[in-house]
PDB file of C-alpha atoms in Angstrom:
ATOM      1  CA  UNK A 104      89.027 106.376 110.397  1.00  0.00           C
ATOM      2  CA  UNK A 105      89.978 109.248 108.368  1.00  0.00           C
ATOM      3  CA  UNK A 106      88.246 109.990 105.583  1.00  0.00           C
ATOM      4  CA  UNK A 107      89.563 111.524 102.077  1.00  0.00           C
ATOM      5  CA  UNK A 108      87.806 113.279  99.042  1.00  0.00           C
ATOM      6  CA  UNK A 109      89.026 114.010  95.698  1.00  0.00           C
ATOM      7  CA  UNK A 110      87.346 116.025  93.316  1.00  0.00           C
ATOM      8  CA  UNK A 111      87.611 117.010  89.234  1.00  0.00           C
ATOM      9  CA  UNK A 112      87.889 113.896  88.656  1.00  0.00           C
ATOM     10  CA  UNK A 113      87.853 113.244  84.651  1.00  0.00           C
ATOM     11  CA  UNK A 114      84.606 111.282  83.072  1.00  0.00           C
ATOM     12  CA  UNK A 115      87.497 108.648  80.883  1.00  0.00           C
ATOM     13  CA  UNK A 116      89.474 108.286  84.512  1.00  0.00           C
ATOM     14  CA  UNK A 117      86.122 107.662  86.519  1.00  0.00           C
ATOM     15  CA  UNK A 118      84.989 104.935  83.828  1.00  0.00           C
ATOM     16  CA  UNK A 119      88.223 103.477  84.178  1.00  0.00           C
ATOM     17  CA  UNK A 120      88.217 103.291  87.750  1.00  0.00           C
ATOM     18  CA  UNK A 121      84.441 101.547  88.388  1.00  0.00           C
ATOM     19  CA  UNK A 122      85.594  99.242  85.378  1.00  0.00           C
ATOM     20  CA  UNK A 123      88.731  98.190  86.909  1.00  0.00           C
ATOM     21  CA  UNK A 124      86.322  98.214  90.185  1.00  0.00           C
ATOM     22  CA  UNK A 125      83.860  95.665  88.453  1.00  0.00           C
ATOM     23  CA  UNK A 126      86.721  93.195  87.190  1.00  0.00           C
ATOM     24  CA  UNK A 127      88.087  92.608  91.140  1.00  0.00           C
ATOM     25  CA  UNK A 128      84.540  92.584  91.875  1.00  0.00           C
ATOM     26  CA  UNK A 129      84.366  94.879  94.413  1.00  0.00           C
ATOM     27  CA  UNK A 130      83.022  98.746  94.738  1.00  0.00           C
ATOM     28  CA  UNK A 131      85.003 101.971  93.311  1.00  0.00           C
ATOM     29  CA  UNK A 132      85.728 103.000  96.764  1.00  0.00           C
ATOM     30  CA  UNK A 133      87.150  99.805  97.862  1.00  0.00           C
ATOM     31  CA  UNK A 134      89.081  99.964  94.231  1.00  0.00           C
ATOM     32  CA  UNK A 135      90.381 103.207  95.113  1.00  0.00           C
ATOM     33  CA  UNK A 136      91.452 102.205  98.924  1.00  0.00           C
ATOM     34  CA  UNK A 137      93.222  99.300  96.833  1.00  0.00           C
ATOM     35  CA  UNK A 138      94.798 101.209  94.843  1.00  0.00           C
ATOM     36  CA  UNK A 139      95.793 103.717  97.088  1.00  0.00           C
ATOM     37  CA  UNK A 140      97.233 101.279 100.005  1.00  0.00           C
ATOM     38  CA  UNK A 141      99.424  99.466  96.851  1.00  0.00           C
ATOM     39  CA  UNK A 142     101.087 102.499  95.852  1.00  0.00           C
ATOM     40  CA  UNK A 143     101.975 103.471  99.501  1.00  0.00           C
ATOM     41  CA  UNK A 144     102.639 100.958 101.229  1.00  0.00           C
ATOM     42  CA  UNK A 145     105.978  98.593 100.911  1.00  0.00           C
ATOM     43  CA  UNK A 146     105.207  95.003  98.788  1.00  0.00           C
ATOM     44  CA  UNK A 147     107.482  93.562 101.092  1.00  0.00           C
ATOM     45  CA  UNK A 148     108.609  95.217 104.737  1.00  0.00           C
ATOM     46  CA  UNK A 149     112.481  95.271 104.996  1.00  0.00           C
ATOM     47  CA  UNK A 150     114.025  93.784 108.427  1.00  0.00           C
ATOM     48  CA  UNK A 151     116.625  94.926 110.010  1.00  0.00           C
ATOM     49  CA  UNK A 152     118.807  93.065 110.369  1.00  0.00           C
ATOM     50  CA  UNK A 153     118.973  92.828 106.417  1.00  0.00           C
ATOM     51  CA  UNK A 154     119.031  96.131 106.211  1.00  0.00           C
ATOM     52  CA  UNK A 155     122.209  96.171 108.339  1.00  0.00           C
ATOM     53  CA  UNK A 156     123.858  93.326 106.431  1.00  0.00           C
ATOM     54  CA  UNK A 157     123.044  95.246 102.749  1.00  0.00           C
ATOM     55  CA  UNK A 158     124.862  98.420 104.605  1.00  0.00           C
ATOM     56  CA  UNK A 159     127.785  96.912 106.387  1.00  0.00           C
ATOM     57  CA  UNK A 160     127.954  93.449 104.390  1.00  0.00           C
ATOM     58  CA  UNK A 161     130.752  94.462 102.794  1.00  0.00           C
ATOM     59  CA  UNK A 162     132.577  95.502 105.929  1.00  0.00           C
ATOM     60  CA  UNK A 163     135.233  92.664 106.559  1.00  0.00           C
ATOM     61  CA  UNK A 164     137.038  93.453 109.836  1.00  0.00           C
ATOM     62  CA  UNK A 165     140.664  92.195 110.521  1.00  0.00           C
ATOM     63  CA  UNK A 166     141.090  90.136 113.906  1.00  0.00           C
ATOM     64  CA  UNK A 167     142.897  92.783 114.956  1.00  0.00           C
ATOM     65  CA  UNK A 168     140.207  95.543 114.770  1.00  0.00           C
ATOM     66  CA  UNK A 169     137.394  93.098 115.834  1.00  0.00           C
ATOM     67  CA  UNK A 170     139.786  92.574 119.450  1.00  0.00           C
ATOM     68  CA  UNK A 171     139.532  96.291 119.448  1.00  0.00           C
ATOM     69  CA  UNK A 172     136.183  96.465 119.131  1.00  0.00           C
ATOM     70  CA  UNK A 173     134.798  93.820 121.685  1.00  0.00           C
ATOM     71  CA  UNK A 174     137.883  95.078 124.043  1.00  0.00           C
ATOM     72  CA  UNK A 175     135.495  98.368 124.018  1.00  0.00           C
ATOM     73  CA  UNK A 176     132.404  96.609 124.484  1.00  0.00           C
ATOM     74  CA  UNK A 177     130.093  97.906 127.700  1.00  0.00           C
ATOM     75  CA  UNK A 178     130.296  94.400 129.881  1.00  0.00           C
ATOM     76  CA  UNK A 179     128.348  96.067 132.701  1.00  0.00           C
ATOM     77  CA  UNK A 180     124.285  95.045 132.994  1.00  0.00           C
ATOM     78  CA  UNK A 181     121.717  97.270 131.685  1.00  0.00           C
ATOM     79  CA  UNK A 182     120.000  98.828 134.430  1.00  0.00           C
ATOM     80  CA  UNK A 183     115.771  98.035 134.901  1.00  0.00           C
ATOM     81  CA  UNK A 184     113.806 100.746 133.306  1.00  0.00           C
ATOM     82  CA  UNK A 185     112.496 102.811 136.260  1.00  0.00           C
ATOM     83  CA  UNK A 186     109.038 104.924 135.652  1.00  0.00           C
ATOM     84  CA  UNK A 187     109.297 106.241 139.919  1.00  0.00           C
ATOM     85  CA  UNK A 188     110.429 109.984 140.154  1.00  0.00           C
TER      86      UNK A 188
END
């Protein structure tokens, strides 16, 4: 696992970070991992599929133009994946 180090730290943000560290009841570095995994990664992970229907939801297609579209439509079956030369 990679490992990171960050240096200059100031004396009133160290203090602050082994206090915060001590109220979750865990070490600094675990704090900091914390810390650093909350402000990178997503609260919540978007699908999608919802993040097609908050692009296109708007989209309302006439009869006409959703004919067109399924007329164009690929019927034919998808071929198998082949890893042989």
């Amino acid at each position: 696992m990679p490992a990171l180090t960050i240096r200059n730290i100031p004396d009133d943000i160290h203090r602050g970070l082994k206090a915060l560290a001590a109220k979750h009841g865990r070490s600094a570095e675990a704090e900091v991992r914390e810390l650093i995994a909350s402000a990178v990664l997503p609260s919540q992970r978007q699908r999608l599929g919802t993040a097609m229907t908050d692009v296109w939801g708007c989209v309302r297609l006439t009869e006409d133009e959703a004919q067109i579209i399924d007329g164009a439509r690929d019927r034919a079956p998808a071929k198998p994946m082949s890893f042989d030369e």
